[in-house]
XYZ file of C-alpha atoms in Angstrom:
653
model
C 47.504 -14.695 19.283
C 45.365 -12.918 22.005
C 44.743 -9.628 19.425
C 43.628 -12.742 16.530
C 41.487 -13.816 18.822
C 39.552 -10.959 20.506
C 38.933 -10.182 16.617
C 37.702 -13.543 15.903
C 35.460 -13.328 19.162
C 34.052 -9.877 17.877
C 33.561 -11.200 14.540
C 31.568 -13.398 15.196
C 29.939 -11.394 18.060
C 29.058 -9.224 15.154
C 27.274 -11.772 12.833
C 25.447 -12.383 15.692
C 24.044 -9.240 16.566
C 23.371 -8.639 12.676
C 21.177 -11.800 12.639
C 19.529 -11.479 15.863
C 18.050 -7.932 13.981
C 17.523 -9.210 10.551
C 15.256 -12.228 12.568
C 14.397 -8.883 14.227
C 12.806 -7.597 11.648
C 11.560 -9.973 9.371
C 9.466 -10.987 12.047
C 7.655 -7.869 11.732
C 4.117 -7.997 10.959
C 3.531 -7.510 6.612
C 1.663 -4.241 7.249
C 4.457 -2.727 9.221
C 7.039 -3.984 6.732
C 4.869 -2.608 3.556
C 4.731 0.560 5.798
C 8.997 0.889 5.887
C 8.997 -0.408 2.422
C 6.963 2.764 1.090
C 9.239 5.308 2.217
C 9.834 7.228 -0.214
C 13.145 7.464 -0.156
C 13.184 3.975 -1.486
C 13.536 3.432 -5.353
C 12.429 0.320 -7.387
C 16.201 -1.225 -7.321
C 16.090 -0.883 -3.707
C 12.697 -3.118 -3.226
C 14.078 -5.589 -5.951
C 17.326 -6.200 -3.908
C 15.179 -6.430 -0.738
C 12.867 -8.817 -2.401
C 15.573 -11.103 -3.266
C 16.979 -11.159 0.187
C 14.850 -13.922 1.651
C 11.451 -15.253 0.857
C 9.725 -13.128 3.825
C 10.648 -10.008 2.226
C 9.765 -11.438 -1.059
C 6.484 -12.391 0.021
C 6.048 -9.240 1.651
C 7.221 -7.550 -1.868
C 4.807 -9.625 -4.137
C 3.461 -8.042 -7.371
C -0.607 -7.084 -6.043
C 1.122 -5.344 -2.694
C 1.142 -2.226 -1.613
C 4.772 -2.027 -2.398
C 4.965 -2.385 -5.487
C 1.717 -0.120 -5.856
C 3.656 2.652 -4.175
C 6.617 2.155 -6.344
C 4.172 2.740 -9.859
C 2.026 5.292 -8.250
C 5.921 6.905 -7.327
C 7.354 6.893 -10.443
C 4.245 7.656 -12.698
C 1.781 9.848 -10.795
C 0.077 11.016 -14.261
C -1.026 7.482 -14.689
C -2.947 7.148 -11.749
C -6.304 8.103 -13.398
C -6.622 5.612 -14.830
C -7.122 2.905 -11.910
C -9.890 3.092 -9.881
C -9.454 3.639 -6.082
C -7.985 1.168 -4.054
C -8.021 -0.910 -7.763
C -6.120 -4.685 -7.079
C -3.686 -5.581 -9.595
C -0.766 -6.497 -10.623
C 1.573 -3.622 -10.147
C 4.983 -5.125 -10.537
C 3.384 -6.285 -14.087
C 2.190 -2.434 -14.940
C 5.769 -1.411 -13.601
C 7.755 -3.907 -15.853
C 5.294 -3.127 -18.921
C 5.458 0.931 -18.785
C 8.948 0.793 -18.105
C 9.469 -1.373 -21.435
C 7.202 0.863 -23.240
C 9.261 4.001 -21.814
C 12.423 2.655 -23.290
C 10.788 1.499 -26.413
C 9.155 5.423 -26.866
C 12.981 7.053 -26.242
C 14.573 4.784 -28.745
C 11.701 5.744 -31.172
C 12.101 8.957 -30.876
C 15.977 9.082 -31.227
C 15.583 6.910 -34.515
C 13.341 9.573 -35.725
C 15.567 11.979 -35.977
C 18.625 10.397 -37.246
C 16.440 9.218 -40.179
C 14.325 11.818 -40.921
C 16.675 15.295 -39.837
C 17.038 16.373 -43.903
C 12.637 15.329 -44.546
C 10.146 17.611 -43.907
C 8.946 15.171 -40.473
C 5.278 13.535 -40.964
C 4.941 11.227 -38.209
C 1.984 9.470 -39.710
C 4.492 8.275 -42.111
C 7.922 7.489 -39.586
C 6.135 5.471 -37.155
C 4.759 2.823 -39.479
C 7.729 0.396 -38.339
C 8.445 1.703 -34.974
C 5.522 1.161 -33.374
C 4.084 -2.067 -34.504
C 7.355 -3.093 -31.908
C 5.426 -1.166 -29.417
C 2.250 -2.205 -30.360
C 3.132 -6.089 -30.119
C 3.676 -5.436 -26.228
C -0.271 -5.160 -26.334
C 0.775 -2.120 -24.025
C -1.916 0.479 -23.384
C -2.081 3.786 -25.465
C -1.233 6.019 -22.178
C 1.547 3.872 -21.012
C 3.011 5.794 -24.356
C 1.565 8.961 -24.130
C 2.803 9.098 -20.377
C 6.282 8.588 -21.647
C 5.969 11.439 -24.060
C 5.276 14.008 -21.956
C 7.631 12.832 -19.327
C 10.095 14.083 -22.405
C 8.138 17.175 -23.124
C 8.362 17.960 -18.921
C 12.058 17.437 -18.294
C 14.419 20.457 -17.559
C 13.447 23.405 -20.329
C 16.893 24.300 -22.129
C 17.934 20.753 -22.321
C 16.850 17.005 -24.631
C 15.648 19.918 -27.539
C 15.528 17.462 -30.056
C 14.277 14.384 -28.032
C 11.030 16.588 -27.169
C 10.801 18.287 -30.632
C 10.127 14.632 -32.149
C 8.292 13.769 -28.654
C 5.792 16.349 -29.384
C 4.993 15.026 -32.483
C 4.654 11.848 -32.080
C 2.261 12.469 -28.937
C 0.454 15.213 -31.508
C 0.013 12.070 -34.168
C -1.051 9.721 -31.548
C -3.672 11.538 -29.991
C -5.121 13.019 -33.144
C -5.090 9.115 -34.121
C -7.299 8.175 -30.845
C -9.692 11.465 -31.647
C -10.288 10.176 -35.185
C -11.644 6.987 -34.092
C -13.591 8.224 -31.463
C -15.306 10.892 -33.934
C -16.157 7.679 -36.423
C -17.663 6.195 -33.212
C -19.795 9.623 -32.721
C -20.617 9.501 -36.503
C -22.046 5.580 -36.412
C -24.740 6.567 -33.652
C -28.398 7.624 -34.917
C -28.702 11.557 -35.957
C -30.586 12.248 -33.451
C -28.345 10.873 -30.624
C -25.721 13.005 -32.199
C -24.978 16.515 -30.006
C -23.664 19.288 -32.153
C -21.577 20.238 -29.386
C -19.534 16.775 -28.780
C -19.048 17.188 -32.536
C -17.409 20.670 -32.417
C -15.171 19.518 -29.346
C -13.953 16.625 -31.197
C -13.000 18.938 -33.960
C -11.819 21.599 -31.823
C -9.500 18.272 -30.062
C -8.191 17.116 -33.247
C -7.061 20.596 -34.805
C -5.723 21.112 -30.862
C -4.258 17.826 -29.842
C -1.871 19.060 -27.075
C -4.330 21.215 -25.624
C -5.872 20.391 -22.315
C -9.657 20.531 -24.047
C -12.377 17.942 -23.051
C -16.113 17.439 -23.694
C -16.718 17.243 -19.981
C -14.558 20.460 -19.464
C -16.438 22.348 -21.800
C -19.643 20.707 -20.985
C -18.600 22.122 -17.419
C -18.041 25.602 -18.714
C -21.493 25.636 -20.296
C -23.575 24.702 -17.315
C -21.777 27.693 -15.141
C -23.406 29.782 -18.077
C -26.850 27.695 -17.762
C -26.467 28.857 -13.654
C -25.850 32.190 -14.911
C -29.445 32.084 -17.202
C -31.081 30.756 -14.391
C -30.201 32.823 -11.624
C -31.332 35.974 -13.960
C -34.832 33.830 -14.836
C -35.634 33.436 -11.523
C -35.768 37.324 -10.399
C -38.018 37.806 -13.789
C -40.584 34.022 -13.253
C -39.564 32.048 -10.199
C -41.818 30.049 -10.782
C -40.628 29.374 -14.741
C -40.385 25.316 -14.900
C -36.959 25.915 -16.180
C -35.842 25.891 -12.633
C -37.333 22.929 -11.831
C -35.525 20.775 -14.032
C -31.817 18.997 -12.675
C -28.764 18.891 -14.445
C -28.623 16.476 -17.696
C -32.245 15.945 -17.852
C -34.012 16.702 -21.431
C -36.923 18.101 -21.123
C -38.908 21.165 -23.880
C -41.041 24.287 -22.348
C -44.388 24.376 -24.540
C -45.590 27.727 -23.672
C -44.259 29.911 -26.204
C -44.353 33.098 -23.497
C -42.162 30.729 -21.249
C -39.425 30.205 -24.596
C -39.789 33.986 -25.136
C -38.221 34.841 -20.984
C -35.488 31.451 -21.737
C -34.722 33.520 -25.441
C -34.653 36.636 -23.705
C -32.720 35.966 -20.621
C -29.806 34.055 -22.279
C -29.528 37.101 -24.391
C -28.855 39.454 -21.651
C -26.246 36.894 -19.670
C -24.349 35.758 -23.262
C -24.161 39.154 -24.116
C -24.562 41.747 -22.004
C -23.290 40.389 -18.721
C -20.432 38.175 -20.234
C -19.741 40.377 -23.546
C -19.561 37.504 -25.937
C -19.588 39.081 -29.473
C -18.838 38.118 -33.527
C -15.238 38.475 -34.302
C -15.536 41.078 -36.874
C -12.087 42.099 -37.047
C -10.405 39.320 -36.673
C -13.622 37.195 -38.426
C -11.004 34.234 -40.349
C -8.584 33.596 -37.442
C -9.063 29.806 -37.180
C -9.443 30.320 -33.210
C -12.813 31.375 -33.801
C -13.768 27.795 -34.967
C -12.389 26.076 -31.770
C -15.084 26.006 -28.770
C -12.493 26.149 -26.255
C -11.435 29.114 -27.721
C -14.511 30.741 -27.965
C -15.259 30.446 -24.444
C -11.410 31.950 -23.171
C -12.330 34.545 -25.385
C -16.009 35.262 -25.656
C -15.728 36.008 -29.544
C -16.499 33.342 -32.552
C -17.895 33.272 -35.834
C -21.735 32.487 -36.501
C -21.434 28.626 -36.524
C -19.359 28.505 -33.499
C -21.738 31.211 -31.937
C -24.660 28.941 -32.874
C -23.573 26.158 -31.387
C -23.239 27.357 -27.956
C -25.984 29.377 -28.155
C -27.935 26.080 -29.000
C -26.924 23.601 -26.437
C -27.576 26.724 -23.381
C -31.325 27.076 -24.987
C -32.072 22.986 -25.446
C -30.671 23.122 -21.355
C -32.984 25.329 -21.093
C -36.450 23.755 -22.524
C -36.132 25.896 -25.775
C -35.557 23.563 -29.260
C -34.011 25.333 -31.804
C -32.187 23.732 -35.002
C -29.293 24.514 -37.161
C -29.680 26.604 -40.610
C -27.004 26.322 -42.448
C -27.921 29.700 -44.324
C -25.382 30.748 -47.097
C -22.126 32.787 -45.379
C -24.370 33.523 -42.377
C -24.801 30.636 -40.042
C -28.160 30.818 -38.478
C -30.784 29.008 -35.733
C -34.493 28.623 -36.200
C -36.894 28.970 -33.448
C -40.528 27.540 -34.187
C -43.417 29.422 -33.881
C -45.736 26.709 -34.560
C -46.848 24.586 -31.676
C -46.625 21.536 -34.058
C -44.271 22.239 -35.638
C -44.394 23.647 -39.575
C -42.533 23.693 -42.716
C -43.389 26.858 -44.259
C -39.974 29.267 -43.845
C -42.132 32.075 -42.557
C -43.585 29.845 -39.420
C -40.016 30.552 -37.851
C -38.017 32.848 -36.015
C -34.358 33.370 -37.079
C -31.701 33.888 -34.504
C -28.541 35.382 -35.492
C -25.824 34.304 -32.650
C -22.742 36.232 -34.115
C -25.280 39.479 -33.877
C -26.062 39.076 -30.680
C -29.241 37.041 -30.548
C -31.341 39.294 -33.495
C -33.923 37.595 -34.158
C -35.222 37.969 -38.130
C -38.029 37.250 -40.763
C -37.227 34.765 -43.608
C -36.694 38.270 -45.458
C -34.542 39.906 -43.348
C -32.146 36.743 -43.511
C -31.733 37.979 -47.506
C -30.315 41.230 -46.046
C -27.678 39.403 -44.348
C -26.253 38.598 -47.417
C -27.398 40.564 -49.740
C -29.517 38.768 -52.335
C -32.076 36.503 -52.464
C -32.199 32.620 -52.108
C -34.268 29.753 -52.375
C -36.454 27.749 -49.033
C -34.008 24.958 -49.162
C -31.876 27.392 -47.127
C -34.056 27.461 -44.675
C -34.256 24.335 -43.688
C -33.031 22.507 -40.639
C -29.594 20.430 -40.816
C -28.307 17.390 -38.956
C -25.448 17.604 -36.776
C -22.888 15.849 -39.247
C -23.795 18.814 -41.930
C -23.203 21.548 -39.203
C -19.447 19.390 -38.680
C -18.843 19.949 -42.251
C -19.878 23.489 -42.264
C -17.676 23.886 -39.258
C -14.604 21.891 -40.723
C -15.151 23.345 -44.392
C -14.148 27.021 -42.994
C -11.207 25.561 -41.256
C -10.243 24.207 -44.396
C -11.102 27.537 -45.880
C -8.679 29.257 -43.902
C -6.039 26.391 -44.388
C -5.917 27.177 -48.193
C -5.978 31.322 -47.585
C -2.686 30.256 -44.858
C 0.663 31.937 -46.156
C 2.057 29.080 -46.868
C 4.170 28.362 -43.642
C 4.142 25.309 -41.573
C 0.889 26.663 -39.471
C -1.366 26.785 -42.554
C 0.199 23.894 -44.301
C -0.827 21.741 -40.870
C -4.240 23.531 -40.335
C -4.911 22.473 -43.816
C -4.039 19.194 -43.354
C -6.016 18.443 -40.426
C -9.424 20.209 -41.695
C -8.988 17.192 -44.412
C -8.208 14.863 -42.500
C -11.380 15.781 -40.365
C -13.596 16.611 -43.654
C -12.872 12.934 -45.354
C -13.810 10.965 -42.095
C -17.015 12.805 -42.240
C -17.553 12.140 -46.252
C -14.637 10.100 -47.335
C -16.064 9.715 -50.985
C -15.793 14.015 -51.639
C -13.164 13.802 -54.929
C -12.134 17.323 -54.763
C -11.468 17.004 -51.210
C -9.494 13.566 -51.935
C -7.652 15.570 -54.846
C -6.413 18.472 -52.736
C -5.124 15.483 -49.845
C -3.146 14.325 -52.615
C -1.717 17.437 -54.078
C -1.262 18.638 -50.826
C 0.655 15.531 -49.702
C 2.435 15.423 -53.496
C 3.848 19.198 -52.464
C 5.084 18.486 -48.733
C 6.584 15.234 -50.311
C 5.550 13.135 -47.809
C 3.232 9.992 -47.740
C 3.840 9.204 -50.909
C 2.367 6.016 -50.765
C -0.551 7.119 -49.374
C -0.926 9.530 -52.128
C -0.857 6.842 -54.351
C -3.874 5.543 -52.634
C -5.482 8.350 -52.098
C -5.269 8.967 -56.335
C -6.229 5.119 -57.294
C -9.767 6.068 -54.815
C -10.208 8.899 -56.665
C -9.983 6.638 -60.300
C -12.713 4.425 -58.822
C -14.814 7.264 -57.799
C -14.309 9.084 -60.506
C -12.582 8.077 -63.682
C -13.114 11.514 -65.565
C -10.204 12.352 -63.244
C -7.543 10.334 -65.128
C -5.843 13.762 -66.057
C -4.765 14.849 -62.786
C -5.071 11.485 -60.867
C -2.231 9.897 -64.109
C 0.311 13.210 -63.037
C -0.014 12.782 -60.191
C 0.855 9.090 -59.901
C 3.527 9.478 -62.320
C 5.321 11.973 -60.174
C 4.809 10.193 -57.069
C 6.119 6.876 -58.345
C 9.284 9.721 -59.553
C 9.549 10.363 -56.008
C 9.419 6.937 -53.867
C 12.273 6.018 -56.820
C 14.219 8.975 -55.483
C 13.388 8.128 -52.054
C 15.202 4.418 -52.702
C 18.497 6.924 -53.269
C 19.163 9.018 -51.149
C 22.110 12.242 -51.601
C 24.047 12.084 -49.074
C 23.972 15.586 -47.073
C 26.599 18.309 -48.382
C 29.208 18.618 -45.551
C 30.530 22.302 -45.205
C 33.738 23.026 -43.515
C 34.201 26.652 -42.614
C 38.200 26.214 -42.899
C 37.651 25.754 -46.428
C 38.941 28.151 -48.906
C 35.687 29.285 -49.949
C 34.233 29.772 -46.586
C 36.456 32.253 -45.119
C 34.215 35.268 -45.496
C 32.367 33.442 -42.738
C 31.758 35.610 -39.567
C 29.086 33.557 -37.511
C 28.689 29.827 -37.160
C 25.421 27.512 -36.353
C 23.964 27.907 -32.959
C 24.876 31.932 -32.110
C 22.206 34.292 -31.281
C 21.990 37.331 -33.755
C 19.991 40.276 -34.247
C 19.012 41.771 -37.330
C 20.371 45.164 -37.746
C 17.712 46.806 -39.682
C 14.829 44.296 -39.029
C 15.571 44.119 -35.169
C 14.363 40.730 -34.529
C 16.271 38.191 -32.396
C 17.306 35.137 -34.360
C 19.344 32.051 -34.030
C 21.490 30.306 -37.141
C 20.891 26.696 -37.908
C 22.717 27.203 -41.612
C 24.799 29.150 -43.574
C 26.104 29.397 -47.558
C 29.276 31.450 -48.599
C 27.379 33.558 -51.077
C 23.419 33.837 -51.305
C 21.968 30.921 -53.061
C 18.502 32.101 -53.672
C 16.918 32.364 -57.285
C 17.445 35.629 -59.545
C 13.527 36.487 -58.972
C 13.852 36.396 -54.975
C 17.269 38.201 -54.790
C 15.315 40.913 -57.041
C 12.362 41.094 -54.970
C 14.242 41.553 -52.039
C 16.382 43.892 -53.180
C 19.475 42.352 -52.361
C 21.419 44.465 -54.717
C 21.049 47.025 -52.620
C 23.462 45.462 -49.834
C 26.833 46.947 -49.763
C 28.153 43.456 -51.027
C 24.648 42.631 -52.645
C 24.382 38.961 -52.835
C 28.492 38.086 -53.224
C 28.332 37.583 -48.945
C 27.585 34.674 -47.008
C 24.215 34.589 -46.234
C 22.380 32.882 -42.990
C 19.789 30.629 -42.429
C 17.876 31.626 -39.280
C 15.354 30.618 -36.807
C 13.224 33.804 -36.036
C 11.772 34.579 -32.450
C 8.031 35.257 -34.211
C 7.622 31.567 -35.559
C 9.650 32.363 -38.687
C 12.562 31.022 -40.859
C 14.767 33.609 -42.907
C 17.604 34.023 -44.864
C 19.753 36.876 -43.797
C 23.139 38.324 -45.242
C 25.638 38.942 -43.347
C 26.085 42.259 -43.437
C 22.477 42.757 -41.576
C 23.535 40.830 -38.863
C 25.407 41.087 -35.674
C 25.664 38.639 -32.018
C 23.005 39.770 -29.532
C 24.342 41.767 -26.449
C 22.165 39.265 -24.587
C 21.374 36.513 -26.215
C 18.308 34.834 -24.813
C 15.994 31.393 -26.209
C 14.260 31.534 -29.298
C 10.796 30.711 -29.151
C 10.580 28.909 -32.643
C 8.766 25.750 -33.110
C 11.695 24.852 -35.125
C 14.416 24.504 -32.212
C 14.486 21.118 -31.349
C 14.906 19.877 -35.193
C 18.362 21.651 -35.117
C 19.408 21.912 -31.694
C 19.902 19.676 -28.851
C 20.318 22.565 -26.118
C 19.827 25.787 -24.692
C 23.258 26.631 -23.144
C 22.949 30.357 -21.389
C 24.143 32.235 -24.506
C 24.112 30.057 -27.464
C 22.379 26.797 -28.730
C 24.273 23.328 -28.896
C 23.899 21.463 -32.318
C 22.536 18.000 -32.585
C 24.278 15.329 -34.042
C 22.535 15.885 -37.308
C 23.542 19.191 -37.543
C 26.829 18.966 -36.266
C 27.537 16.167 -38.761
C 26.573 19.124 -41.931
C 28.575 21.563 -40.190
C 31.383 19.725 -38.223
C 33.664 22.553 -37.314
C 30.562 25.210 -36.202
C 30.513 23.981 -32.769
C 34.451 25.031 -31.859
C 33.454 28.465 -33.622
C 30.796 29.015 -31.592
C 32.325 27.941 -28.249
C 34.857 30.516 -28.932
C 33.106 33.574 -30.468
C 30.554 32.904 -27.083
C 33.857 32.920 -25.018
C 34.859 35.876 -26.659
C 31.770 38.289 -26.486
C 30.048 37.058 -23.208
C 32.590 35.524 -20.916
C 35.020 38.200 -21.128
C 33.030 40.466 -20.080
C 32.193 39.003 -16.814
C 34.332 40.309 -13.519
C 37.589 38.481 -13.248
C 35.887 37.605 -9.481
C 33.083 35.691 -11.100
C 35.500 33.911 -14.251
C 37.154 32.441 -10.748
C 34.726 31.404 -8.439
C 34.306 27.926 -8.462
C 32.470 25.753 -5.488
C 35.223 23.212 -6.534
C 38.149 24.910 -7.012
C 40.097 25.552 -10.485
C 40.419 21.661 -11.070
C 36.662 20.606 -9.781
C 34.272 19.430 -12.690
C 32.414 21.382 -14.882
C 29.022 22.466 -15.107
C 28.582 20.694 -18.605
C 30.174 17.411 -17.051
C 28.158 17.657 -13.904
C 24.866 17.682 -15.877
C 26.371 14.702 -18.063
C 26.650 12.036 -14.932
C 23.378 13.361 -13.786
C 21.576 12.521 -17.529
C 23.753 9.694 -17.371
C 22.376 8.761 -13.965
C 18.829 9.138 -15.368
C 19.088 6.851 -18.156
C 20.977 4.302 -16.016
C 17.962 4.492 -13.899
C 15.507 4.453 -16.944
C 17.005 1.629 -18.102
C 16.953 -0.538 -14.692
C 14.406 -2.816 -14.981
C 12.791 -5.043 -11.933
C 13.371 -8.649 -12.445
């Protein structure tokens, strides 16, 4: 009895002490409680639990207070640029919305892999229904982008399929926003349109995942302007350009002073900074992207002219763009009040290190005479059409791979945004989508628009309409994917499996296997062209679909492949479409690929064990911090991912 009484007394005492401690804690000033609850070790789940414990702490953790503001900034630091410093808002509401958007984005990304593995992924087509639900949330698009960036910045070797589609969605979202900005830009009065700003928008649309901004480009041009001013100050300390503050618009009227600017600009740009025209690799699309021109200090006539013209105007010299055939130029008027006579201008070749030409000398550049119309100044819109037209031609000259198709699609989007009624390019866009097997409904819309603009195109339009309708009908009855089991009698000659890292014996390239056939399935023409008959087993041997380190996809004979002695990751853009993870010495097929090759992963694991792990010293193989029955690394990773997902799915209420 005594023991029991002592226990009851101790329990009561603990209850009293605990109550006293709680009262002492909740009696602390609100500022101190906020400070304590903002400790980095506390997560949003902890704050939810604390706020439910009593009214005092619930009031301290109110939605607009510091505690939830801290939690929001701690979890999503990239979003802080979208808020003003010390901005007061409902952080709990922002947290909930951002969390909900994140969950929905991940569901969308996963569903794309499941639904579109067998098709050419066209994200614009895929996202129609999926993003309707996200848009109904009324959340800012930067929430969507932040979640996609979170996926892309996770463990480099894991979640490869998730990252593959997240990257495509981010590409699509950014392009959609850039296209909206371009339309707003084109609606401005022509005198307010800047060729540099337009060129940056073109650059951003073709490189939506790159860190390209108008402010960043302008900042780099300001640095070049400062170098020009520094040299100009040595030549003429009283030059009026030196008295202008950044952002001011002005014009130098005196021709001698203008000439000093142009001479100094040439000296800095071409002699000091070594800018030049890219004669060796003229048709490289990087020559048309302003951020790459600044980075590589090389370009083509039009991109260098945009930089040259922008720098000259910053220093008070008004130059005009000239749409000269085959060689873009700038013109510099030598008359006080302007002139319509082509011989009253000096023509500047920015590609040719700022060389100044007469009208007659311009014709020597292209080797034939032209009419006076070609010497006229053009608008910013026409500059952009010329720039995009160059990219379009590069895309048409491409090798028919994904990269050239993407450039062709992007440049067509830009061109038809600027000039939406160009029948020639509308027809090209419809043919491109039809060829790639994407967006059949949009193809029909384009063809209808073409027919309205030019009824004479009914022959080409009718052909495409018929075959597009057949494609739509075919998609309603999809063919079940072929399942290949290596245990089947006809597959007994197979030596390798999906996910292995291989080396080509003859060509020397590294690659990863993502598919196979028991015999060569290519056409007789391909077999002849690739000289398959010269192989010891010819076409009558297994052939493998491989992702090559150089970004290509190839079809390789079994006798030409061997397991890589030191397997490394394959830097191929399509890796994530087929594999979910790189695991030390091999790739792990994602669910979709495993469905098609259900017996390959077990074979791959066995091959990897025989090839690589048996070569390791026995002491290394036996070494384990958890003993022989401790959890494997895969189980630990799985548990970490599960914990992460649980954290992701826990929303404050």
